[in-house]
XYZ file of C-alpha atoms in Angstrom:
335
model
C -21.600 -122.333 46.020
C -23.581 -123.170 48.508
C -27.515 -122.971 48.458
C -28.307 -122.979 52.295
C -26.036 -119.803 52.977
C -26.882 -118.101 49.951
C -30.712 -118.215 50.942
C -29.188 -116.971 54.844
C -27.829 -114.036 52.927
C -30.801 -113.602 50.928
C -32.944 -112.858 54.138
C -30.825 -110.042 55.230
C -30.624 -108.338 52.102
C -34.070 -106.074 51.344
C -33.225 -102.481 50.349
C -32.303 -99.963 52.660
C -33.717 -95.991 52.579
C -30.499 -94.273 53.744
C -32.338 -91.391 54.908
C -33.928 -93.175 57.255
C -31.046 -94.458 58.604
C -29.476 -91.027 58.131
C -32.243 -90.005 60.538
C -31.913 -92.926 62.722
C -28.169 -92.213 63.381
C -28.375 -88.605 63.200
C -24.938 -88.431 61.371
C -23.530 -85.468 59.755
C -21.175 -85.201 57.118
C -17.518 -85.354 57.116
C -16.686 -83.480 54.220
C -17.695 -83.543 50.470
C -16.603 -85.185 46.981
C -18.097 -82.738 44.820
C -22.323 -82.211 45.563
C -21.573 -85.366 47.391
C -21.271 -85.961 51.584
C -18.618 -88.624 52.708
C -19.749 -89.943 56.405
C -17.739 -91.604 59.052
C -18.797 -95.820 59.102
C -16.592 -96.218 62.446
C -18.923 -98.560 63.784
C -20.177 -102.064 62.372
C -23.510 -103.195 62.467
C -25.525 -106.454 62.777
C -28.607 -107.458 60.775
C -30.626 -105.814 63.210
C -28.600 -102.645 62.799
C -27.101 -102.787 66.562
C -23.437 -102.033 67.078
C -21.308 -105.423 66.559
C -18.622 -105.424 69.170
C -16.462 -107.835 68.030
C -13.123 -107.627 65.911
C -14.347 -109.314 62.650
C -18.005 -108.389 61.148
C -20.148 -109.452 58.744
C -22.928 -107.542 56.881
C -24.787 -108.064 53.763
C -24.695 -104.965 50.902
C -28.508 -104.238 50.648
C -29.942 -104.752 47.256
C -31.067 -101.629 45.091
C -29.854 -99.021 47.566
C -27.928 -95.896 47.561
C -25.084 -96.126 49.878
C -23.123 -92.805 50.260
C -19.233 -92.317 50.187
C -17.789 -92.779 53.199
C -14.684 -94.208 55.389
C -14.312 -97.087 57.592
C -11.773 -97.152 61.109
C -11.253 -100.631 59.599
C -10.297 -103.130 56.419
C -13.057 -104.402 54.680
C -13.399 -107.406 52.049
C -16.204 -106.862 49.808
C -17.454 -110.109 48.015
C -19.984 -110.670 45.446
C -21.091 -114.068 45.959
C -23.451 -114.077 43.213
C -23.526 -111.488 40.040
C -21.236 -108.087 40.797
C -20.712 -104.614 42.295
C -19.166 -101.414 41.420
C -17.004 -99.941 44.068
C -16.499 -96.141 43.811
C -13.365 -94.206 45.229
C -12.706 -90.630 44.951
C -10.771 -91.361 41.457
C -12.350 -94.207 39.717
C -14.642 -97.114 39.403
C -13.971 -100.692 40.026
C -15.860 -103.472 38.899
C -15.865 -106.578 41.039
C -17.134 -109.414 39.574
C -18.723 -112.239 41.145
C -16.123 -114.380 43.791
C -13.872 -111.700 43.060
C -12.626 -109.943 46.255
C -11.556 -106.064 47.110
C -10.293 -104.952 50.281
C -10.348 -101.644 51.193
C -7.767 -99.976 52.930
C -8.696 -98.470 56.551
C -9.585 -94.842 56.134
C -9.837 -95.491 52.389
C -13.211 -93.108 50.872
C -15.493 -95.498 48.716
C -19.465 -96.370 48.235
C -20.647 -99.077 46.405
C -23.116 -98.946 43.620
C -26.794 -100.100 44.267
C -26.500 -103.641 43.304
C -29.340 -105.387 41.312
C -31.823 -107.307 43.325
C -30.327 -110.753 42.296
C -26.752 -110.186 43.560
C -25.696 -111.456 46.650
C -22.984 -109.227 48.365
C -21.041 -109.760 51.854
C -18.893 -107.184 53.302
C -16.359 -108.591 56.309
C -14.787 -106.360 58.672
C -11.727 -106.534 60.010
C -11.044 -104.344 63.029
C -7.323 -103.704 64.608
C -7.880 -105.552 66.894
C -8.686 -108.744 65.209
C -4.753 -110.170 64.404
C -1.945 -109.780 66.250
C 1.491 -109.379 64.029
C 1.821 -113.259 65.242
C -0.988 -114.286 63.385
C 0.836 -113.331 60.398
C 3.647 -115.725 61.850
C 2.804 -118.579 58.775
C 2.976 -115.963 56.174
C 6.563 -115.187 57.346
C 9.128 -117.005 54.756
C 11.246 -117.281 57.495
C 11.603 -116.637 60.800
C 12.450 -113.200 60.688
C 11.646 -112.478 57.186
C 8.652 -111.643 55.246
C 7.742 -111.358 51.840
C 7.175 -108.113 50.452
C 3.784 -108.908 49.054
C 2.618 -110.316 52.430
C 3.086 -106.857 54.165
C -0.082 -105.920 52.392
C -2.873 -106.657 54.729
C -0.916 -104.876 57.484
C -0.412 -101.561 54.642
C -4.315 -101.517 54.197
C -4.973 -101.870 57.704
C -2.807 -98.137 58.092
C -4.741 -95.230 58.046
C -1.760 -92.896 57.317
C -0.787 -94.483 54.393
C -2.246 -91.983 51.576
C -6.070 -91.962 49.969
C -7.149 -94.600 47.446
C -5.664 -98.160 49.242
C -7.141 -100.924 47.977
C -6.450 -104.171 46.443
C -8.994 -106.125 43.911
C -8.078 -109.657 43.922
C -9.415 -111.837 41.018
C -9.755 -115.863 42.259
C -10.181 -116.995 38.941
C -12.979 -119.252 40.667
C -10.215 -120.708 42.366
C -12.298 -123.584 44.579
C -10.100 -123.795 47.451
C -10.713 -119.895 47.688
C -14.395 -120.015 47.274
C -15.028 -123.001 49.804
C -12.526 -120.877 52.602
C -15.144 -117.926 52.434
C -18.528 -119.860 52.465
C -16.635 -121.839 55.276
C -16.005 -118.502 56.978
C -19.397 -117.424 56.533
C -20.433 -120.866 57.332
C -18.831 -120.518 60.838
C -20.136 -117.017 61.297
C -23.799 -118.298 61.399
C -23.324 -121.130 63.225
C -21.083 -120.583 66.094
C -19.601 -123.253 68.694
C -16.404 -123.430 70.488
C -13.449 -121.968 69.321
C -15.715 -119.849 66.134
C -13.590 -116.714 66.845
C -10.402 -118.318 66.445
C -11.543 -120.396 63.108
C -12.804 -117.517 61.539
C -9.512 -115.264 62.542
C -7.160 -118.630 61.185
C -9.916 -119.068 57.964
C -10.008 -115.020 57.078
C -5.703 -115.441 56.883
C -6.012 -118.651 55.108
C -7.736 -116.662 52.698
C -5.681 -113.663 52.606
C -2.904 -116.320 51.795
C -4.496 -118.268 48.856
C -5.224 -114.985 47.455
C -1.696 -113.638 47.282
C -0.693 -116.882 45.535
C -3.281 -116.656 43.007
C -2.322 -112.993 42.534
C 1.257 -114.100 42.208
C 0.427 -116.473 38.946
C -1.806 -113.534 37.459
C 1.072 -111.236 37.941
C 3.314 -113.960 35.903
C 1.066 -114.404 33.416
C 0.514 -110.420 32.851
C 4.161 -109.877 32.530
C 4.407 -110.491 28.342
C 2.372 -107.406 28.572
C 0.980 -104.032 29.365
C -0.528 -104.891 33.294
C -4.269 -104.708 33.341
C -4.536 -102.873 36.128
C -2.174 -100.917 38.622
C -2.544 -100.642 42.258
C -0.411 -101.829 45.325
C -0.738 -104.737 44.828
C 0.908 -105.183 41.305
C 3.672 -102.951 42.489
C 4.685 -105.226 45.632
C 4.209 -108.302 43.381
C 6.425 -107.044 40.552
C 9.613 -105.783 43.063
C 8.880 -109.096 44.534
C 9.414 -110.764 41.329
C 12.078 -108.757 39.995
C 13.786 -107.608 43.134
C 17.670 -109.143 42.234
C 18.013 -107.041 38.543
C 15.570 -104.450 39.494
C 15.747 -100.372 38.696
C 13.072 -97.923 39.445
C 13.433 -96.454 35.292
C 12.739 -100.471 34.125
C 10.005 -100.748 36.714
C 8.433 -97.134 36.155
C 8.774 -97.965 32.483
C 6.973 -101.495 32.731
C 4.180 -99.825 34.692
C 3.842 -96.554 32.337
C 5.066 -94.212 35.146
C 6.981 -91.212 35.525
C 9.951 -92.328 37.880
C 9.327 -90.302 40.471
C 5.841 -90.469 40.530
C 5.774 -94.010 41.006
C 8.777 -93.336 43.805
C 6.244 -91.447 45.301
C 3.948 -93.362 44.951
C 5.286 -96.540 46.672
C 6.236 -94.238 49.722
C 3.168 -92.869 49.758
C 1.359 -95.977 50.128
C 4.019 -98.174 52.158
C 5.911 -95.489 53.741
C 9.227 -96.970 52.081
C 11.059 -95.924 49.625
C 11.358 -97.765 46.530
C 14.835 -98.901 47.458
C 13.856 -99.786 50.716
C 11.386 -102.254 49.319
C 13.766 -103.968 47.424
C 16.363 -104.397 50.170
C 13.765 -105.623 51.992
C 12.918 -108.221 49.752
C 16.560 -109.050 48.556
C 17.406 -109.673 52.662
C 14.361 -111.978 52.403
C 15.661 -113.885 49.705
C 19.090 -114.182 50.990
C 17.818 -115.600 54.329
C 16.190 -117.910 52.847
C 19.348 -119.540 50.820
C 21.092 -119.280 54.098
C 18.762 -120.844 55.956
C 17.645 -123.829 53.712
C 21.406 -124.214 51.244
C 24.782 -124.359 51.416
C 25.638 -122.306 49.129
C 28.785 -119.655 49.956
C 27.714 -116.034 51.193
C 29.452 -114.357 48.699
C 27.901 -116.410 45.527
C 24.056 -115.603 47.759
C 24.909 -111.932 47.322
C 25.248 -111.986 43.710
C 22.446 -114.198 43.282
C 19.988 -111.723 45.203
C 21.691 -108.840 43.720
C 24.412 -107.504 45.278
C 28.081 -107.227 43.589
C 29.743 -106.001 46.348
C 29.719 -108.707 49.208
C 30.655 -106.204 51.758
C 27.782 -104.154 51.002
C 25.245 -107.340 51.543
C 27.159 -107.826 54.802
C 26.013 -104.673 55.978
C 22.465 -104.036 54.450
C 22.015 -107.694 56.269
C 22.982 -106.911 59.552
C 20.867 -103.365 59.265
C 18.129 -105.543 58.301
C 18.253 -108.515 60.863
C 20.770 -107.597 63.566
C 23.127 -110.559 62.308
C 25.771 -111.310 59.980
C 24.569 -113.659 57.194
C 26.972 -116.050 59.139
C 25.492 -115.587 62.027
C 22.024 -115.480 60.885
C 23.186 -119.176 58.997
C 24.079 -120.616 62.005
C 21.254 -119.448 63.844
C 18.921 -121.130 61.761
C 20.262 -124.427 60.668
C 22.146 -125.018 64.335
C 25.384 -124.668 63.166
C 25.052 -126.077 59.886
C 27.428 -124.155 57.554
């Protein structure tokens, strides 16, 4: 926590009459949830209300205002830094509680409940344009692999990717976490050279501490039913469970219908369930090439594939190379 950024926040917080800004803005509605209008957010605004340019944003939730449902052109993290917020989509209510973080998927309908005047909420927004696909580059677990749960940020950032994407993170007051957002924040209100690139470098810093906290919650929910289901916990558990894997055992764990939850995943990845877990098996496998010696056929088995010929050719579909090839590539010749 820190006291001097807090009291920043505090400043730019007083309530907001939306009708005035309604007014202002001379918006109409988009369509309707019920008695309720949804409005288009495509632009991001300063303090001062004037259009913010740049790729990443930062605004402050006003305290003890009505905010109506609407949809964003862009991923946003919402972050209570002090007490908590409600987030409303079209099918249900999620509590975020303080240091907690959701981010909402791009084209994703929400609002947030008026929060009480002694919360202290920051919304950042994270435009297209803000990472390029090498950014991600340090997320990879190889060099042309990535983990299935890292895909996430670029599956929120899609707006074709079905209604409803979002993923609640809980930090567990993880203190490298909290200190990489009030650094952020930090950097945002005092910038000097290179502040663009810090804050791009400190927002996937943060993306990545948050996957590997989600990863040990996702471990320690597995003796039981999972607390909550959304993207997230799906990528996580094929992740996880990706060499023994079927979609009945997974639909099962989860309390699905089979092929809901196959639609589901294509729904909201455009893959299909067995897609995913090729994808993550190849990911696996590269990585035993690349850092063991152990024989191609015993790697197979090992990510979950009986038949050797069949790895041979899901892993040149996947990565253009043999898994010899792909070996040899990577260590220099090393076999």
């Amino acid at each position: 926590m820190n006291p001097a950024i807090l009291e920043r926040l505090r400043q730019s917080n007083r309530p907001r009459d939306w009708e005035n800004i309604l007014q202002e803005f001379r918006q109409k509605p988009l369509a309707m949830i019920g008695t309720e209008p949804v409005y288009e957010f495509f632009y991001t605004f300063d303090e001062s209300l004037e259009i913010n340019s740049h790729s990443i944003g930062l605004s402050v939730q006003p305290v003890a205002s009505y905010i109506p449902f609407h949809i964003h052109d862009y991923v946003e993290m919402t972050i209570p830094l002090l007490g908590e917020c409600q987030v409303v989509t079209k099918n249900e209510k999620i509590t975020v509680t303080q240091n907690d973080i959701i981010i909402i998927g791009n084209h994703t309908t929400h609002r947030v409940e008026p929060i009480s005047e002694s919360a202290i909420v920051v919304n950042l927004t994270l435009k297209g344009s803000a990472f390029s696909l090498n950014d991600f580059e340090f997320m990879h677990q190889g060099k042309n692999t990535q983990g299935i749960s890292s895909m996430l940020f670029s599956l929120l950032s899609n707006e074709n990717l079905g209604e409803g994407t979002y993923s609640l993170f809980h930090t567990q007051q993880d203190p490298k976490i909290i200190d990489t957002v009030y650094d952020i924040l930090h950097e945002y209100f005092h910038p000097d050279t290179q502040t663009n690139q810090i804050i791009r470098f400190e927002i996937l810093t943060l993306f990545s501490r948050l996957l590997r906290v989600a990863t040990k919650n996702q471990a320690q929910l597995d003796t039981g039913k999972k607390a909550t289901t959304n993207l997230l916990s799906l990528l996580l558990y094929i992740e996880k469970n990706y060499s023994q894997i079927t979609l009945e055992q997974m639909a099962k764990d989860f309390s699905f219908n089979p092929n809901y939850l196959s639609g589901y995943l294509k729904k909201h990845t455009g893959y299909t369930f067995i897609k995913l877990v090729h994808w993550q098996r190849i990911n696996a496998a590269a990585e035993y090439l690349t850092y063991t010696n152990v024989p191609i056929e015993q790697i197979a088995l090992k990510v979950g594939y009986e038949n050797p010929s069949y790895f041979y050719k899901i892993f040149r579909k996947s990565l253009g190379l043999s898994p010899k090839e792909y070996r040899e590539q990577n260590r220099g010749g090393a076999s």
